[in-house]
Every structure is written in C-alpha cells, then in structure tokens.
Tab-separated table of C-alpha atoms in Angstrom:
chain	number	residue	atom	x	y	z
A	1	GLU	CA	6.587	72.657	212.010
A	2	THR	CA	5.742	73.846	208.528
A	3	GLY	CA	3.505	71.752	206.278
A	4	VAL	CA	5.592	72.891	203.312
A	5	THR	CA	9.182	71.682	203.264
A	6	GLN	CA	11.882	73.083	201.025
A	7	THR	CA	15.357	71.693	200.420
A	8	PRO	CA	18.057	72.719	200.466
A	9	ARG	CA	17.810	75.691	202.829
A	10	HIS	CA	20.922	77.253	201.350
A	11	LEU	CA	22.560	76.762	197.973
A	12	VAL	CA	25.679	78.308	196.505
A	13	MET	CA	26.356	77.582	192.866
A	14	GLY	CA	28.390	78.806	189.967
A	15	MET	CA	26.825	80.207	186.847
A	16	THR	CA	27.512	77.054	184.836
A	17	ASN	CA	26.155	74.601	187.403
A	18	LYS	CA	22.878	72.725	187.239
A	19	LYS	CA	20.956	72.286	190.461
A	20	SER	CA	17.385	71.719	191.584
A	21	LEU	CA	15.266	73.103	194.386
A	22	LYS	CA	12.717	70.805	195.932
A	23	CYS	CA	9.412	71.537	197.603
A	24	GLU	CA	7.083	69.079	199.278
A	25	GLN	CA	3.755	69.810	200.893
A	26	HIS	CA	2.013	67.615	203.439
A	27	LEU	CA	-1.241	69.559	203.585
A	28	GLY	CA	-3.244	67.747	200.928
A	29	HIS	CA	-3.282	70.850	198.748
A	30	ASN	CA	-3.765	70.829	195.001
A	31	ALA	CA	-2.022	74.030	194.002
A	32	MET	CA	1.667	74.878	194.317
A	33	TYR	CA	3.633	78.023	193.614
A	34	TRP	CA	7.187	79.304	193.236
A	35	TYR	CA	8.044	82.829	194.353
A	36	LYS	CA	11.265	84.816	194.201
A	37	GLN	CA	12.175	87.265	196.942
A	38	SER	CA	15.042	89.597	196.118
A	39	ALA	CA	16.539	92.152	198.452
A	40	LYS	CA	15.178	95.147	196.601
A	41	LYS	CA	11.932	93.894	195.083
A	42	PRO	CA	8.566	92.742	196.397
A	43	LEU	CA	7.782	89.064	196.343
A	44	GLU	CA	7.403	87.959	192.741
A	45	LEU	CA	5.226	85.079	191.649
A	46	MET	CA	7.092	82.855	189.207
A	47	PHE	CA	4.966	79.779	188.500
A	48	VAL	CA	1.604	78.314	189.464
A	49	TYR	CA	0.613	74.660	189.255
A	50	ASN	CA	-2.888	73.387	189.761
A	51	PHE	CA	-3.407	69.609	189.896
A	52	LYS	CA	0.097	69.160	188.395
A	53	GLU	CA	-0.642	71.392	185.433
A	54	GLN	CA	1.163	74.690	185.002
A	55	THR	CA	-1.404	77.474	184.916
A	56	GLU	CA	0.856	80.469	185.134
A	57	ASN	CA	4.366	81.406	184.059
A	58	ASN	CA	5.029	84.983	185.027
A	59	SER	CA	7.503	85.704	182.224
A	60	VAL	CA	10.232	83.732	183.944
A	61	PRO	CA	13.510	83.205	182.006
A	62	SER	CA	13.991	79.711	180.628
A	63	ARG	CA	17.029	79.119	182.837
A	64	PHE	CA	14.392	78.371	185.505
A	65	SER	CA	12.499	75.189	184.694
A	66	PRO	CA	9.735	74.003	187.019
A	67	GLU	CA	8.488	70.455	187.341
A	68	CYS	CA	5.444	69.185	189.202
A	69	PRO	CA	5.287	65.367	189.132
A	70	ASN	CA	2.329	65.258	191.523
A	71	SER	CA	0.294	67.599	193.690
A	72	SER	CA	2.635	67.144	196.635
A	73	HIS	CA	5.955	67.845	194.963
A	74	LEU	CA	7.340	70.793	193.074
A	75	PHE	CA	10.829	71.265	191.708
A	76	LEU	CA	12.680	74.207	190.265
A	77	HIS	CA	15.536	73.181	187.992
A	78	LEU	CA	18.269	75.768	187.660
A	79	HIS	CA	20.727	76.054	184.786
A	80	THR	CA	23.162	78.754	183.740
A	81	LEU	CA	21.956	81.257	186.285
A	82	GLN	CA	23.071	84.861	186.566
A	83	PRO	CA	24.265	86.772	189.645
A	84	GLU	CA	20.969	88.694	189.724
A	85	ASP	CA	19.195	85.378	190.319
A	86	SER	CA	20.588	85.315	193.838
A	87	ALA	CA	17.517	85.498	196.063
A	88	LEU	CA	15.288	83.623	198.451
A	89	TYR	CA	13.062	81.183	196.560
A	90	LEU	CA	9.830	80.397	198.328
A	91	CYS	CA	7.463	77.577	197.607
A	92	ALA	CA	3.818	77.759	198.617
A	93	SER	CA	0.737	75.600	198.393
A	94	SER	CA	-2.986	76.138	198.740
A	95	GLN	CA	-6.128	74.057	198.695
A	96	ALA	CA	-6.858	75.269	195.185
A	97	THR	CA	-6.023	78.244	193.068
A	98	ALA	CA	-9.319	79.796	194.110
A	99	SER	CA	-8.552	83.299	195.157
A	100	ASN	CA	-9.909	83.073	198.692
A	101	GLN	CA	-7.597	80.265	199.724
A	102	PRO	CA	-4.579	81.314	201.777
A	103	GLN	CA	-1.227	80.085	200.601
A	104	HIS	CA	1.058	78.303	203.001
A	105	PHE	CA	4.750	78.887	202.535
A	106	GLY	CA	7.904	76.899	203.108
A	107	ASP	CA	11.050	78.230	204.747
A	108	GLY	CA	12.615	79.041	201.407
A	109	THR	CA	15.910	78.242	199.732
A	110	ARG	CA	18.471	81.011	199.857
A	111	LEU	CA	20.329	80.862	196.573
A	112	SER	CA	23.653	82.560	195.928
A	113	ILE	CA	25.151	82.646	192.457
A	114	LEU	CA	28.909	83.113	192.321
B	1	ALA	CA	-3.879	95.842	187.366
B	2	GLN	CA	-3.694	95.064	191.032
B	3	LYS	CA	-1.205	96.796	193.283
B	4	VAL	CA	-0.397	96.778	196.991
B	5	THR	CA	1.522	99.563	198.709
B	6	GLN	CA	3.057	99.411	202.137
B	7	ALA	CA	4.479	102.872	202.583
B	8	GLN	CA	6.384	102.117	205.791
B	9	THR	CA	9.573	100.205	205.050
B	10	GLU	CA	10.659	99.915	208.663
B	11	ILE	CA	9.151	100.643	212.071
B	12	SER	CA	11.053	100.477	215.317
B	13	VAL	CA	9.235	100.397	218.653
B	14	VAL	CA	9.964	99.569	222.251
B	15	GLU	CA	8.312	96.523	223.746
B	16	LYS	CA	4.711	97.057	224.891
B	17	GLU	CA	4.122	99.886	222.444
B	18	ASP	CA	1.379	99.515	219.855
B	19	VAL	CA	2.362	99.518	216.201
B	20	THR	CA	0.146	100.000	213.152
B	21	LEU	CA	1.164	98.842	209.697
B	22	ASP	CA	-0.447	100.537	206.734
B	23	CYS	CA	-1.587	98.769	203.577
B	24	VAL	CA	-3.244	100.444	200.603
B	25	TYR	CA	-4.356	98.499	197.585
B	26	GLU	CA	-5.595	99.071	194.053
B	27	THR	CA	-7.876	96.801	192.100
B	28	ARG	CA	-10.580	97.056	189.462
B	29	ASP	CA	-12.366	93.965	190.708
B	30	THR	CA	-15.334	94.277	192.994
B	31	THR	CA	-14.568	90.903	194.549
B	32	TYR	CA	-11.112	90.365	195.961
B	33	TYR	CA	-9.294	89.014	198.971
B	34	LEU	CA	-6.742	90.639	201.218
B	35	PHE	CA	-4.133	88.848	203.269
B	36	TRP	CA	-1.469	89.592	205.830
B	37	TYR	CA	1.614	87.432	206.208
B	38	LYS	CA	4.452	87.528	208.726
B	39	GLN	CA	8.012	86.670	207.710
B	40	PRO	CA	10.279	86.075	210.725
B	41	PRO	CA	14.070	85.987	210.289
B	42	SER	CA	13.907	82.258	209.556
B	43	GLY	CA	12.351	83.083	206.185
B	44	GLU	CA	9.006	81.331	205.945
B	45	LEU	CA	5.869	83.354	205.357
B	46	VAL	CA	3.238	82.726	207.999
B	47	PHE	CA	-0.386	83.316	207.075
B	48	LEU	CA	-2.116	85.649	209.559
B	49	ILE	CA	-5.494	86.633	208.133
B	50	ARG	CA	-7.712	86.696	205.057
B	51	ARG	CA	-10.401	89.323	204.497
B	52	ASN	CA	-13.062	89.238	201.761
B	53	SER	CA	-13.916	92.454	199.955
B	54	PHE	CA	-17.578	92.117	200.868
B	55	ASP	CA	-16.924	91.757	204.578
B	56	GLU	CA	-15.827	95.003	206.163
B	57	GLN	CA	-16.022	93.809	209.732
B	58	ASN	CA	-12.858	94.487	211.624
B	59	GLU	CA	-11.217	91.560	213.293
B	60	ILE	CA	-9.267	91.002	216.467
B	61	SER	CA	-7.152	87.977	217.254
B	62	GLY	CA	-5.292	88.250	220.519
B	63	ARG	CA	-2.905	91.192	220.233
B	64	TYR	CA	-3.522	91.486	216.490
B	65	SER	CA	-6.291	93.547	214.952
B	66	TRP	CA	-7.155	94.516	211.410
B	67	ASN	CA	-9.025	97.554	210.121
B	68	PHE	CA	-10.505	97.147	206.638
B	69	GLN	CA	-11.735	100.395	205.079
B	70	LYS	CA	-13.082	99.789	201.596
B	71	SER	CA	-13.770	103.502	201.065
B	72	THR	CA	-10.066	104.273	201.345
B	73	SER	CA	-8.828	100.925	199.957
B	74	SER	CA	-6.886	100.252	203.102
B	75	PHE	CA	-6.335	97.169	205.211
B	76	ASN	CA	-4.252	98.208	208.201
B	77	PHE	CA	-2.804	95.902	210.826
B	78	THR	CA	-2.201	96.788	214.464
B	79	ILE	CA	-0.102	94.896	216.970
B	80	THR	CA	-1.066	95.860	220.516
B	81	ALA	CA	1.470	95.694	223.338
B	82	SER	CA	4.233	94.555	220.999
B	83	GLN	CA	6.726	91.899	222.030
B	84	VAL	CA	10.225	91.106	220.830
B	85	VAL	CA	8.884	87.986	219.086
B	86	ASP	CA	6.808	90.260	216.864
B	87	SER	CA	10.001	91.416	215.145
B	88	ALA	CA	9.589	90.356	211.533
B	89	VAL	CA	8.705	91.622	208.087
B	90	TYR	CA	4.970	91.876	207.529
B	91	PHE	CA	3.450	91.629	204.067
B	92	CYS	CA	0.040	92.696	202.896
B	93	ALA	CA	-1.249	90.923	199.775
B	94	LEU	CA	-4.189	91.093	197.382
B	95	ARG	CA	-5.778	88.513	195.149
B	96	GLU	CA	-8.538	89.286	192.707
B	97	ALA	CA	-11.391	86.817	192.431
B	98	ALA	CA	-10.616	85.941	188.843
B	99	GLY	CA	-6.888	85.462	189.094
B	100	ASN	CA	-4.164	83.095	190.195
B	101	LYS	CA	-1.883	85.878	191.233
B	102	LEU	CA	-1.252	86.928	194.822
B	103	THR	CA	0.283	90.405	194.684
B	104	PHE	CA	2.392	91.401	197.639
B	105	GLY	CA	3.299	94.799	198.991
B	106	GLY	CA	6.929	95.620	199.611
B	107	GLY	CA	6.697	94.626	203.247
B	108	THR	CA	7.216	96.519	206.491
B	109	ARG	CA	10.047	95.492	208.777
B	110	VAL	CA	9.023	95.731	212.434
B	111	LEU	CA	11.750	95.834	215.033
B	112	VAL	CA	10.626	95.533	218.628
B	113	LYS	CA	13.316	96.426	221.128
B	114	PRO	CA	13.251	95.144	224.699
C-alpha cells in the first residue's frame, strides 16, 4: 500500500470544465511535488512545496493552479485545459527538499481532455 | 544544466535472462545524487536505490545490482535472473546537491516474457 494517495485515479474532462486533483501523504514528509508524465516526454517536474510554501514553479501554465493547505495535502486545480494536457499526473513527497532524500510517489491520476 | 540519458527505450528478454539498463548523466556539480525508480503498469513510481556522488561502491540487493562509474558518468542497473514481475518502465534520475529538481531520464521499458 502506497504512503502517497492520489484521487481520482482517472479523470475525463472537457476543456471548459474545472476539476481538482488531490494528493495526500501519510509518511510525515514535509515536501510535496507535482509531476506530469506525457507519452512522449520524460517526467516533468511542475511544482515543489516545502512546509506548505511553494519553492518551485517550473514554468507551468496558469491553467494549472496548485494548493498546499498543509504538509500532508496537495491539490492541483485544473481550469480550461488543452488536449495536450492529457497525461499522467504524479504526486510525490519526501522528508525534505534536501537533494539526498528519495521521493515517494502516488499511483497518479490519468487525465484525459476531450 | 543536469541531464539524464537512458539510451535504451525498450528491452525484451525471456525469463531468467539477465538484463542491464544503461544510465548516463551530466552535471556540473561535484555533489549529486542518483536514483533508480520502477514504474509498473499500475503507474506509481517505486523508489529502488539512491547513490551519492562520493560513494562509488557498487551495490547488490537481491537480484538487483547497480554499477556506478563516476569516470564515465554512468549508473547502470542490472536485473539478474529476470522474472515476469520485473516487467515495468525503469527510470534513472539525478538531483544536484543545491537544487530542488529531480531530473529523470526517458525511461527504459523492460518486458520479461515467460
């Protein structure tokens, strides 16, 4: 059983919809991350949060809006997405953003934009 | 800038064969960390190993072994006596000491046939 839980597992939405992805970690970690995994690209880091504060935004379009209310929860709010945003979105957490700490990943949300 | 290259996109073997996955990295930092992750069909990324740049000892864990060669900037991964359950995509990743960013290679899909 993974210590990082993502919901929903699958999401199909139209381009004008608003939806949110949720991530919860039960590992007592302080850092959380969003990644995007497309079919033809390597895993791309999107956002990093450390102790609820955003420390990195990797030039992500504003139609993706992250929220981190506490160290255990991370959301990704989606609005007016494009077909190229269809991908697997992975959440991860680590003890800290220190570079030697391994990140633990959730199962991902597979997002399809119609 | 950091970069990770996994030249093999897909490897197919028959059960019990050994398989070696190549990983070559680029970094300007003298202190960095290398990781391998496994992504089974279910989607989650499973942490396998972390290696520090200052520790070139090779490591063995069961049927898994890793060969870190700093002189050639490589961190290869060998699965001995492969099993069908080893079928997955394997990712090599690099994180520099100073940064938040975990950079992934493109992944190698391993298919183990019975």
